[in-house]
């Protein structure tokens, strides 16, 4: 009888011990999650990447393959501001390991104008005195009598002029014309970067979408929305997949994300309507789409205000 009671007591103790251990484990897991909240992970074109890793720190250490434009994009900053803040001259070269300031005031030396140099006037009193005493009594006579110039009219021939023939070994001259990539703000004429249905639009909320999503089919053409220069082409920005950023002028940039294949390289000039990529998707379980952004001085703006109605 005693052994049965003792056995039941031991079983009860074991049960409460297990419950206590379980509660302790749950508490430890909860604390771990609260203290370490990693960025969500998704898959773009078969690669696992973190979603939209924006930079909110006052400084940032440059990693391999990053550009000033890409860092400005991730921190929602104007690349010109970052260049001035860190005193980086055009063409804005940065290096791995370099620490960039992302917040602060631009040094006064950047705006310092050169001091004008005053040139002192030199006077020669002796020269002035001699000049004052000298006077011309009569005009000088010319040494040589000017000759009379007569005009002779050439006789025109009745034969038509003969065309000069180019040399046999002469090569045709090819004019290299640089595309008019940088367009002033009032002359920008934006066009849709892809054909397809608009499935998500721009949002003004703090955590809302900063661009638009256009649905389509894999491999569909992605075109440049305006003339410009490619300042980023790669997949180093987490959350954008294969991304292209085009600089249209000192104020406007445009971005094309989730591409299947990139067809342009950095520093390449492109024209409006030129094919720059093919459409991809944002994950293995999502359809083909393009994510498109327009930024004015580093800040996202609503693309629908710039794109033509269709």
PDB file of N, CA and C in Angstrom, residues 41-143:
ATOM      1  N   UNK A  41      13.654  36.365 -44.158  1.00  0.00           N
ATOM      2  CA  UNK A  41      14.418  35.865 -45.301  1.00  0.00           C
ATOM      3  C   UNK A  41      13.463  35.375 -46.368  1.00  0.00           C
ATOM      4  N   UNK A  42      13.771  35.695 -47.600  1.00  0.00           N
ATOM      5  CA  UNK A  42      12.972  35.225 -48.723  1.00  0.00           C
ATOM      6  C   UNK A  42      13.912  34.694 -49.790  1.00  0.00           C
ATOM      7  N   UNK A  43      13.361  34.260 -50.897  1.00  0.00           N
ATOM      8  CA  UNK A  43      14.168  33.725 -51.988  1.00  0.00           C
ATOM      9  C   UNK A  43      13.845  34.486 -53.260  1.00  0.00           C
ATOM     10  N   UNK A  44      14.864  35.040 -53.890  1.00  0.00           N
ATOM     11  CA  UNK A  44      14.715  35.759 -55.147  1.00  0.00           C
ATOM     12  C   UNK A  44      15.625  35.117 -56.177  1.00  0.00           C
ATOM     13  N   UNK A  45      15.038  34.614 -57.238  1.00  0.00           N
ATOM     14  CA  UNK A  45      15.772  33.940 -58.307  1.00  0.00           C
ATOM     15  C   UNK A  45      16.611  32.790 -57.753  1.00  0.00           C
ATOM     16  N   UNK A  46      16.100  32.088 -56.733  1.00  0.00           N
ATOM     17  CA  UNK A  46      16.798  30.935 -56.191  1.00  0.00           C
ATOM     18  C   UNK A  46      17.800  31.254 -55.105  1.00  0.00           C
ATOM     19  N   UNK A  47      17.993  32.548 -54.757  1.00  0.00           N
ATOM     20  CA  UNK A  47      18.949  32.915 -53.720  1.00  0.00           C
ATOM     21  C   UNK A  47      18.203  33.400 -52.481  1.00  0.00           C
ATOM     22  N   UNK A  48      18.633  32.926 -51.291  1.00  0.00           N
ATOM     23  CA  UNK A  48      18.033  33.379 -50.046  1.00  0.00           C
ATOM     24  C   UNK A  48      18.649  34.717 -49.657  1.00  0.00           C
ATOM     25  N   UNK A  49      17.791  35.711 -49.469  1.00  0.00           N
ATOM     26  CA  UNK A  49      18.270  37.053 -49.149  1.00  0.00           C
ATOM     27  C   UNK A  49      17.396  37.658 -48.067  1.00  0.00           C
ATOM     28  N   UNK A  50      17.918  38.645 -47.353  1.00  0.00           N
ATOM     29  CA  UNK A  50      17.128  39.356 -46.365  1.00  0.00           C
ATOM     30  C   UNK A  50      16.280  40.408 -47.060  1.00  0.00           C
ATOM     31  N   UNK A  51      15.114  40.671 -46.485  1.00  0.00           N
ATOM     32  CA  UNK A  51      14.198  41.623 -47.085  1.00  0.00           C
ATOM     33  C   UNK A  51      14.577  43.057 -46.732  1.00  0.00           C
ATOM     34  N   UNK A  52      14.720  43.904 -47.714  1.00  0.00           N
ATOM     35  CA  UNK A  52      14.850  45.348 -47.585  1.00  0.00           C
ATOM     36  C   UNK A  52      15.709  45.796 -46.410  1.00  0.00           C
ATOM     37  N   UNK A  53      16.973  45.541 -46.488  1.00  0.00           N
ATOM     38  CA  UNK A  53      17.887  45.888 -45.403  1.00  0.00           C
ATOM     39  C   UNK A  53      18.278  47.357 -45.516  1.00  0.00           C
ATOM     40  N   UNK A  54      17.422  48.248 -45.003  1.00  0.00           N
ATOM     41  CA  UNK A  54      17.708  49.681 -45.042  1.00  0.00           C
ATOM     42  C   UNK A  54      18.695  50.055 -43.941  1.00  0.00           C
ATOM     43  N   UNK A  55      19.439  51.108 -44.154  1.00  0.00           N
ATOM     44  CA  UNK A  55      20.450  51.568 -43.203  1.00  0.00           C
ATOM     45  C   UNK A  55      19.907  52.766 -42.439  1.00  0.00           C
ATOM     46  N   UNK A  56      19.897  52.679 -41.116  1.00  0.00           N
ATOM     47  CA  UNK A  56      19.419  53.777 -40.275  1.00  0.00           C
ATOM     48  C   UNK A  56      20.481  54.239 -39.282  1.00  0.00           C
ATOM     49  N   UNK A  57      21.723  53.816 -39.471  1.00  0.00           N
ATOM     50  CA  UNK A  57      22.797  54.170 -38.554  1.00  0.00           C
ATOM     51  C   UNK A  57      23.460  55.482 -38.978  1.00  0.00           C
ATOM     52  N   UNK A  58      24.115  56.188 -38.028  1.00  0.00           N
ATOM     53  CA  UNK A  58      24.775  57.454 -38.385  1.00  0.00           C
ATOM     54  C   UNK A  58      26.009  57.279 -39.251  1.00  0.00           C
ATOM     55  N   UNK A  59      26.572  56.070 -39.272  1.00  0.00           N
ATOM     56  CA  UNK A  59      27.731  55.797 -40.123  1.00  0.00           C
ATOM     57  C   UNK A  59      27.621  54.382 -40.666  1.00  0.00           C
ATOM     58  N   UNK A  60      28.428  54.104 -41.677  1.00  0.00           N
ATOM     59  CA  UNK A  60      28.348  52.788 -42.321  1.00  0.00           C
ATOM     60  C   UNK A  60      29.711  52.424 -42.888  1.00  0.00           C
ATOM     61  N   UNK A  61      30.103  51.154 -42.690  1.00  0.00           N
ATOM     62  CA  UNK A  61      31.362  50.650 -43.233  1.00  0.00           C
ATOM     63  C   UNK A  61      31.101  49.990 -44.587  1.00  0.00           C
ATOM     64  N   UNK A  62      31.799  50.448 -45.602  1.00  0.00           N
ATOM     65  CA  UNK A  62      31.587  49.983 -46.969  1.00  0.00           C
ATOM     66  C   UNK A  62      32.027  48.529 -47.104  1.00  0.00           C
ATOM     67  N   UNK A  63      31.188  47.741 -47.779  1.00  0.00           N
ATOM     68  CA  UNK A  63      31.507  46.346 -48.056  1.00  0.00           C
ATOM     69  C   UNK A  63      31.903  46.187 -49.523  1.00  0.00           C
ATOM     70  N   UNK A  64      32.506  45.058 -49.822  1.00  0.00           N
ATOM     71  CA  UNK A  64      32.991  44.803 -51.173  1.00  0.00           C
ATOM     72  C   UNK A  64      31.841  44.818 -52.177  1.00  0.00           C
ATOM     73  N   UNK A  65      32.033  45.523 -53.271  1.00  0.00           N
ATOM     74  CA  UNK A  65      31.039  45.572 -54.331  1.00  0.00           C
ATOM     75  C   UNK A  65      30.005  46.666 -54.173  1.00  0.00           C
ATOM     76  N   UNK A  66      30.037  47.422 -53.075  1.00  0.00           N
ATOM     77  CA  UNK A  66      29.037  48.467 -52.854  1.00  0.00           C
ATOM     78  C   UNK A  66      29.481  49.777 -53.493  1.00  0.00           C
ATOM     79  N   UNK A  67      28.507  50.570 -53.894  1.00  0.00           N
ATOM     80  CA  UNK A  67      28.759  51.875 -54.478  1.00  0.00           C
ATOM     81  C   UNK A  67      28.087  52.942 -53.629  1.00  0.00           C
ATOM     82  N   UNK A  68      28.491  54.188 -53.832  1.00  0.00           N
ATOM     83  CA  UNK A  68      27.887  55.291 -53.084  1.00  0.00           C
ATOM     84  C   UNK A  68      26.403  55.410 -53.410  1.00  0.00           C
ATOM     85  N   UNK A  69      26.051  55.154 -54.664  1.00  0.00           N
ATOM     86  CA  UNK A  69      24.646  55.225 -55.064  1.00  0.00           C
ATOM     87  C   UNK A  69      23.821  54.172 -54.336  1.00  0.00           C
ATOM     88  N   UNK A  70      24.366  52.950 -54.210  1.00  0.00           N
ATOM     89  CA  UNK A  70      23.641  51.871 -53.544  1.00  0.00           C
ATOM     90  C   UNK A  70      23.457  52.165 -52.062  1.00  0.00           C
ATOM     91  N   UNK A  71      24.488  52.693 -51.414  1.00  0.00           N
ATOM     92  CA  UNK A  71      24.383  53.028 -49.998  1.00  0.00           C
ATOM     93  C   UNK A  71      23.409  54.179 -49.791  1.00  0.00           C
ATOM     94  N   UNK A  72      23.444  55.160 -50.672  1.00  0.00           N
ATOM     95  CA  UNK A  72      22.482  56.261 -50.587  1.00  0.00           C
ATOM     96  C   UNK A  72      21.058  55.751 -50.773  1.00  0.00           C
ATOM     97  N   UNK A  73      20.901  54.771 -51.657  1.00  0.00           N
ATOM     98  CA  UNK A  73      19.576  54.194 -51.906  1.00  0.00           C
ATOM     99  C   UNK A  73      19.047  53.496 -50.663  1.00  0.00           C
ATOM    100  N   UNK A  74      19.900  52.704 -50.012  1.00  0.00           N
ATOM    101  CA  UNK A  74      19.479  51.943 -48.834  1.00  0.00           C
ATOM    102  C   UNK A  74      19.206  52.846 -47.640  1.00  0.00           C
ATOM    103  N   UNK A  75      19.865  53.988 -47.573  1.00  0.00           N
ATOM    104  CA  UNK A  75      19.682  54.892 -46.440  1.00  0.00           C
ATOM    105  C   UNK A  75      18.713  56.030 -46.743  1.00  0.00           C
ATOM    106  N   UNK A  76      18.055  55.971 -47.914  1.00  0.00           N
ATOM    107  CA  UNK A  76      17.105  57.018 -48.323  1.00  0.00           C
ATOM    108  C   UNK A  76      17.753  58.407 -48.297  1.00  0.00           C
ATOM    109  N   UNK A  77      18.990  58.470 -48.766  1.00  0.00           N
ATOM    110  CA  UNK A  77      19.729  59.720 -48.786  1.00  0.00           C
ATOM    111  C   UNK A  77      20.019  60.123 -50.224  1.00  0.00           C
ATOM    112  N   UNK A  78      20.275  61.408 -50.406  1.00  0.00           N
ATOM    113  CA  UNK A  78      20.712  61.904 -51.701  1.00  0.00           C
ATOM    114  C   UNK A  78      22.208  61.616 -51.838  1.00  0.00           C
ATOM    115  N   UNK A  79      22.604  61.014 -52.948  1.00  0.00           N
ATOM    116  CA  UNK A  79      24.013  60.655 -53.125  1.00  0.00           C
ATOM    117  C   UNK A  79      24.902  61.888 -53.107  1.00  0.00           C
ATOM    118  N   UNK A  80      24.390  63.035 -53.552  1.00  0.00           N
ATOM    119  CA  UNK A  80      25.173  64.269 -53.539  1.00  0.00           C
ATOM    120  C   UNK A  80      25.440  64.724 -52.109  1.00  0.00           C
ATOM    121  N   UNK A  81      24.455  64.521 -51.222  1.00  0.00           N
ATOM    122  CA  UNK A  81      24.632  64.874 -49.815  1.00  0.00           C
ATOM    123  C   UNK A  81      25.716  64.008 -49.176  1.00  0.00           C
ATOM    124  N   UNK A  82      25.665  62.685 -49.434  1.00  0.00           N
ATOM    125  CA  UNK A  82      26.674  61.787 -48.873  1.00  0.00           C
ATOM    126  C   UNK A  82      28.062  62.111 -49.420  1.00  0.00           C
ATOM    127  N   UNK A  83      28.133  62.452 -50.701  1.00  0.00           N
ATOM    128  CA  UNK A  83      29.425  62.796 -51.295  1.00  0.00           C
ATOM    129  C   UNK A  83      29.996  64.058 -50.657  1.00  0.00           C
ATOM    130  N   UNK A  84      29.149  65.064 -50.450  1.00  0.00           N
ATOM    131  CA  UNK A  84      29.608  66.309 -49.827  1.00  0.00           C
ATOM    132  C   UNK A  84      29.943  66.099 -48.354  1.00  0.00           C
ATOM    133  N   UNK A  85      29.126  65.298 -47.665  1.00  0.00           N
ATOM    134  CA  UNK A  85      29.346  65.045 -46.240  1.00  0.00           C
ATOM    135  C   UNK A  85      30.677  64.343 -45.994  1.00  0.00           C
ATOM    136  N   UNK A  86      31.042  63.438 -46.896  1.00  0.00           N
ATOM    137  CA  UNK A  86      32.287  62.677 -46.753  1.00  0.00           C
ATOM    138  C   UNK A  86      33.409  63.201 -47.644  1.00  0.00           C
ATOM    139  N   UNK A  87      33.149  64.337 -48.322  1.00  0.00           N
ATOM    140  CA  UNK A  87      34.132  64.988 -49.191  1.00  0.00           C
ATOM    141  C   UNK A  87      34.696  64.009 -50.223  1.00  0.00           C
ATOM    142  N   UNK A  88      33.771  63.351 -50.933  1.00  0.00           N
ATOM    143  CA  UNK A  88      34.135  62.402 -51.988  1.00  0.00           C
ATOM    144  C   UNK A  88      33.883  63.076 -53.338  1.00  0.00           C
ATOM    145  N   UNK A  89      34.915  63.311 -54.140  1.00  0.00           N
ATOM    146  CA  UNK A  89      34.724  63.989 -55.425  1.00  0.00           C
ATOM    147  C   UNK A  89      34.135  63.057 -56.480  1.00  0.00           C
ATOM    148  N   UNK A  90      33.619  63.665 -57.531  1.00  0.00           N
ATOM    149  CA  UNK A  90      33.130  62.923 -58.690  1.00  0.00           C
ATOM    150  C   UNK A  90      34.315  62.177 -59.313  1.00  0.00           C
ATOM    151  N   UNK A  91      34.230  60.888 -59.649  1.00  0.00           N
ATOM    152  CA  UNK A  91      33.043  60.042 -59.850  1.00  0.00           C
ATOM    153  C   UNK A  91      32.618  59.224 -58.635  1.00  0.00           C
ATOM    154  N   UNK A  92      32.852  59.713 -57.430  1.00  0.00           N
ATOM    155  CA  UNK A  92      32.316  59.122 -56.197  1.00  0.00           C
ATOM    156  C   UNK A  92      32.810  57.690 -55.957  1.00  0.00           C
ATOM    157  N   UNK A  93      34.112  57.500 -56.019  1.00  0.00           N
ATOM    158  CA  UNK A  93      34.702  56.188 -55.766  1.00  0.00           C
ATOM    159  C   UNK A  93      34.799  55.948 -54.258  1.00  0.00           C
ATOM    160  N   UNK A  94      34.347  54.771 -53.803  1.00  0.00           N
ATOM    161  CA  UNK A  94      34.490  54.367 -52.410  1.00  0.00           C
ATOM    162  C   UNK A  94      35.162  53.001 -52.364  1.00  0.00           C
ATOM    163  N   UNK A  95      35.645  52.615 -51.181  1.00  0.00           N
ATOM    164  CA  UNK A  95      36.455  51.408 -51.069  1.00  0.00           C
ATOM    165  C   UNK A  95      35.993  50.546 -49.894  1.00  0.00           C
ATOM    166  N   UNK A  96      36.148  49.221 -49.990  1.00  0.00           N
ATOM    167  CA  UNK A  96      35.775  48.336 -48.883  1.00  0.00           C
ATOM    168  C   UNK A  96      36.528  48.707 -47.607  1.00  0.00           C
ATOM    169  N   UNK A  97      35.802  48.749 -46.496  1.00  0.00           N
ATOM    170  CA  UNK A  97      36.397  49.127 -45.223  1.00  0.00           C
ATOM    171  C   UNK A  97      36.297  50.603 -44.913  1.00  0.00           C
ATOM    172  N   UNK A  98      35.997  51.421 -45.903  1.00  0.00           N
ATOM    173  CA  UNK A  98      35.856  52.858 -45.693  1.00  0.00           C
ATOM    174  C   UNK A  98      34.599  53.148 -44.877  1.00  0.00           C
ATOM    175  N   UNK A  99      34.712  54.010 -43.874  1.00  0.00           N
ATOM    176  CA  UNK A  99      33.575  54.364 -43.024  1.00  0.00           C
ATOM    177  C   UNK A  99      32.973  55.667 -43.535  1.00  0.00           C
ATOM    178  N   UNK A 100      31.699  55.624 -43.883  1.00  0.00           N
ATOM    179  CA  UNK A 100      30.997  56.789 -44.402  1.00  0.00           C
ATOM    180  C   UNK A 100      30.076  57.372 -43.346  1.00  0.00           C
ATOM    181  N   UNK A 101      30.044  58.680 -43.266  1.00  0.00           N
ATOM    182  CA  UNK A 101      29.063  59.359 -42.426  1.00  0.00           C
ATOM    183  C   UNK A 101      27.742  59.421 -43.182  1.00  0.00           C
ATOM    184  N   UNK A 102      26.664  59.068 -42.520  1.00  0.00           N
ATOM    185  CA  UNK A 102      25.347  59.120 -43.145  1.00  0.00           C
ATOM    186  C   UNK A 102      24.499  60.256 -42.596  1.00  0.00           C
ATOM    187  N   UNK A 103      24.918  60.810 -41.474  1.00  0.00           N
ATOM    188  CA  UNK A 103      24.179  61.914 -40.859  1.00  0.00           C
ATOM    189  C   UNK A 103      25.167  62.964 -40.390  1.00  0.00           C
ATOM    190  N   UNK A 104      24.711  64.204 -40.347  1.00  0.00           N
ATOM    191  CA  UNK A 104      25.567  65.297 -39.900  1.00  0.00           C
ATOM    192  C   UNK A 104      25.474  66.489 -40.831  1.00  0.00           C
ATOM    193  N   UNK A 105      26.311  67.470 -40.561  1.00  0.00           N
ATOM    194  CA  UNK A 105      26.342  68.691 -41.357  1.00  0.00           C
ATOM    195  C   UNK A 105      27.517  68.643 -42.326  1.00  0.00           C
ATOM    196  N   UNK A 106      27.287  69.188 -43.489  1.00  0.00           N
ATOM    197  CA  UNK A 106      28.336  69.228 -44.506  1.00  0.00           C
ATOM    198  C   UNK A 106      29.422  70.200 -44.064  1.00  0.00           C
ATOM    199  N   UNK A 107      30.699  69.806 -44.123  1.00  0.00           N
ATOM    200  CA  UNK A 107      31.788  70.701 -43.706  1.00  0.00           C
ATOM    201  C   UNK A 107      31.762  72.026 -44.455  1.00  0.00           C
ATOM    202  N   UNK A 108      32.110  73.087 -43.728  1.00  0.00           N
ATOM    203  CA  UNK A 108      32.098  74.422 -44.338  1.00  0.00           C
ATOM    204  C   UNK A 108      33.111  74.536 -45.453  1.00  0.00           C
ATOM    205  N   UNK A 109      34.170  73.728 -45.401  1.00  0.00           N
ATOM    206  CA  UNK A 109      35.211  73.796 -46.428  1.00  0.00           C
ATOM    207  C   UNK A 109      34.694  73.410 -47.805  1.00  0.00           C
ATOM    208  N   UNK A 110      33.613  72.631 -47.829  1.00  0.00           N
ATOM    209  CA  UNK A 110      33.041  72.223 -49.116  1.00  0.00           C
ATOM    210  C   UNK A 110      32.448  73.420 -49.830  1.00  0.00           C
ATOM    211  N   UNK A 111      31.856  74.357 -49.046  1.00  0.00           N
ATOM    212  CA  UNK A 111      31.206  75.521 -49.637  1.00  0.00           C
ATOM    213  C   UNK A 111      32.105  76.753 -49.654  1.00  0.00           C
ATOM    214  N   UNK A 112      33.341  76.640 -49.153  1.00  0.00           N
ATOM    215  CA  UNK A 112      34.221  77.793 -49.058  1.00  0.00           C
ATOM    216  C   UNK A 112      34.615  78.282 -50.440  1.00  0.00           C
ATOM    217  N   UNK A 113      34.378  79.568 -50.692  1.00  0.00           N
ATOM    218  CA  UNK A 113      34.718  80.148 -51.985  1.00  0.00           C
ATOM    219  C   UNK A 113      36.149  80.694 -51.945  1.00  0.00           C
ATOM    220  N   UNK A 114      36.865  80.613 -53.039  1.00  0.00           N
ATOM    221  CA  UNK A 114      38.233  81.147 -53.050  1.00  0.00           C
ATOM    222  C   UNK A 114      38.244  82.653 -52.868  1.00  0.00           C
ATOM    223  N   UNK A 115      39.208  83.143 -52.079  1.00  0.00           N
ATOM    224  CA  UNK A 115      39.320  84.577 -51.825  1.00  0.00           C
ATOM    225  C   UNK A 115      39.909  85.264 -53.046  1.00  0.00           C
ATOM    226  N   UNK A 116      39.231  86.306 -53.557  1.00  0.00           N
ATOM    227  CA  UNK A 116      39.766  86.986 -54.741  1.00  0.00           C
ATOM    228  C   UNK A 116      41.092  87.667 -54.431  1.00  0.00           C
ATOM    229  N   UNK A 117      42.029  87.591 -55.358  1.00  0.00           N
ATOM    230  CA  UNK A 117      43.359  88.181 -55.188  1.00  0.00           C
ATOM    231  C   UNK A 117      43.365  89.568 -55.803  1.00  0.00           C
ATOM    232  N   UNK A 118      43.753  90.578 -54.990  1.00  0.00           N
ATOM    233  CA  UNK A 118      43.813  91.948 -55.472  1.00  0.00           C
ATOM    234  C   UNK A 118      45.187  92.217 -56.086  1.00  0.00           C
ATOM    235  N   UNK A 119      45.189  92.774 -57.256  1.00  0.00           N
ATOM    236  CA  UNK A 119      46.438  93.094 -57.950  1.00  0.00           C
ATOM    237  C   UNK A 119      46.725  94.575 -57.774  1.00  0.00           C
ATOM    238  N   UNK A 120      47.844  94.897 -57.133  1.00  0.00           N
ATOM    239  CA  UNK A 120      48.190  96.297 -56.872  1.00  0.00           C
ATOM    240  C   UNK A 120      48.631  96.983 -58.155  1.00  0.00           C
ATOM    241  N   UNK A 121      48.193  98.231 -58.305  1.00  0.00           N
ATOM    242  CA  UNK A 121      48.564  99.011 -59.478  1.00  0.00           C
ATOM    243  C   UNK A 121      49.954  99.625 -59.280  1.00  0.00           C
ATOM    244  N   UNK A 122      50.813  99.456 -60.268  1.00  0.00           N
ATOM    245  CA  UNK A 122      52.172 100.014 -60.191  1.00  0.00           C
ATOM    246  C   UNK A 122      52.224 101.324 -60.954  1.00  0.00           C
ATOM    247  N   UNK A 123      52.860 102.313 -60.346  1.00  0.00           N
ATOM    248  CA  UNK A 123      52.997 103.628 -60.991  1.00  0.00           C
ATOM    249  C   UNK A 123      54.467 103.974 -61.121  1.00  0.00           C
ATOM    250  N   UNK A 124      54.794 104.619 -62.196  1.00  0.00           N
ATOM    251  CA  UNK A 124      56.169 105.067 -62.442  1.00  0.00           C
ATOM    252  C   UNK A 124      56.146 106.572 -62.623  1.00  0.00           C
ATOM    253  N   UNK A 125      56.596 107.296 -61.585  1.00  0.00           N
ATOM    254  CA  UNK A 125      56.517 108.762 -61.610  1.00  0.00           C
ATOM    255  C   UNK A 125      57.387 109.352 -62.709  1.00  0.00           C
ATOM    256  N   UNK A 126      58.572 108.759 -62.927  1.00  0.00           N
ATOM    257  CA  UNK A 126      59.468 109.279 -63.964  1.00  0.00           C
ATOM    258  C   UNK A 126      58.863 109.133 -65.344  1.00  0.00           C
ATOM    259  N   UNK A 127      58.203 107.971 -65.560  1.00  0.00           N
ATOM    260  CA  UNK A 127      57.579 107.747 -66.864  1.00  0.00           C
ATOM    261  C   UNK A 127      56.458 108.722 -67.088  1.00  0.00           C
ATOM    262  N   UNK A 128      55.678 109.008 -66.010  1.00  0.00           N
ATOM    263  CA  UNK A 128      54.559 109.941 -66.147  1.00  0.00           C
ATOM    264  C   UNK A 128      55.053 111.339 -66.470  1.00  0.00           C
ATOM    265  N   UNK A 129      56.183 111.727 -65.803  1.00  0.00           N
ATOM    266  CA  UNK A 129      56.697 113.067 -66.041  1.00  0.00           C
ATOM    267  C   UNK A 129      57.184 113.228 -67.470  1.00  0.00           C
ATOM    268  N   UNK A 130      57.894 112.189 -67.956  1.00  0.00           N
ATOM    269  CA  UNK A 130      58.416 112.279 -69.317  1.00  0.00           C
ATOM    270  C   UNK A 130      57.298 112.278 -70.332  1.00  0.00           C
ATOM    271  N   UNK A 131      56.221 111.529 -70.005  1.00  0.00           N
ATOM    272  CA  UNK A 131      55.082 111.481 -70.916  1.00  0.00           C
ATOM    273  C   UNK A 131      54.375 112.810 -70.949  1.00  0.00           C
ATOM    274  N   UNK A 132      54.310 113.455 -69.781  1.00  0.00           N
ATOM    275  CA  UNK A 132      53.603 114.734 -69.709  1.00  0.00           C
ATOM    276  C   UNK A 132      54.330 115.806 -70.499  1.00  0.00           C
ATOM    277  N   UNK A 133      55.676 115.760 -70.483  1.00  0.00           N
ATOM    278  CA  UNK A 133      56.435 116.782 -71.185  1.00  0.00           C
ATOM    279  C   UNK A 133      56.419 116.583 -72.688  1.00  0.00           C
ATOM    280  N   UNK A 134      56.213 115.355 -73.149  1.00  0.00           N
ATOM    281  CA  UNK A 134      56.277 115.053 -74.573  1.00  0.00           C
ATOM    282  C   UNK A 134      54.995 115.492 -75.243  1.00  0.00           C
ATOM    283  N   UNK A 135      55.098 116.194 -76.353  1.00  0.00           N
ATOM    284  CA  UNK A 135      53.921 116.618 -77.106  1.00  0.00           C
ATOM    285  C   UNK A 135      54.219 116.473 -78.584  1.00  0.00           C
ATOM    286  N   UNK A 136      53.187 116.156 -79.354  1.00  0.00           N
ATOM    287  CA  UNK A 136      53.320 115.971 -80.797  1.00  0.00           C
ATOM    288  C   UNK A 136      52.843 117.244 -81.467  1.00  0.00           C
ATOM    289  N   UNK A 137      53.721 117.920 -82.165  1.00  0.00           N
ATOM    290  CA  UNK A 137      53.375 119.178 -82.801  1.00  0.00           C
ATOM    291  C   UNK A 137      52.674 118.970 -84.127  1.00  0.00           C
ATOM    292  N   UNK A 138      53.103 117.987 -84.927  1.00  0.00           N
ATOM    293  CA  UNK A 138      52.522 117.770 -86.246  1.00  0.00           C
ATOM    294  C   UNK A 138      52.421 116.280 -86.500  1.00  0.00           C
ATOM    295  N   UNK A 139      51.451 115.859 -87.302  1.00  0.00           N
ATOM    296  CA  UNK A 139      51.324 114.428 -87.604  1.00  0.00           C
ATOM    297  C   UNK A 139      52.519 113.935 -88.398  1.00  0.00           C
ATOM    298  N   UNK A 140      52.919 112.688 -88.131  1.00  0.00           N
ATOM    299  CA  UNK A 140      54.057 112.098 -88.822  1.00  0.00           C
ATOM    300  C   UNK A 140      53.693 111.736 -90.250  1.00  0.00           C
ATOM    301  N   UNK A 141      54.650 111.938 -91.161  1.00  0.00           N
ATOM    302  CA  UNK A 141      54.427 111.595 -92.549  1.00  0.00           C
ATOM    303  C   UNK A 141      54.662 110.108 -92.758  1.00  0.00           C
ATOM    304  N   UNK A 142      53.838 109.470 -93.552  1.00  0.00           N
ATOM    305  CA  UNK A 142      54.052 108.036 -93.797  1.00  0.00           C
ATOM    306  C   UNK A 142      55.340 107.807 -94.562  1.00  0.00           C
ATOM    307  N   UNK A 143      56.063 106.744 -94.197  1.00  0.00           N
ATOM    308  CA  UNK A 143      57.323 106.432 -94.863  1.00  0.00           C
ATOM    309  C   UNK A 143      57.103 105.896 -96.264  1.00  0.00           C
TER     310      UNK A 143
END
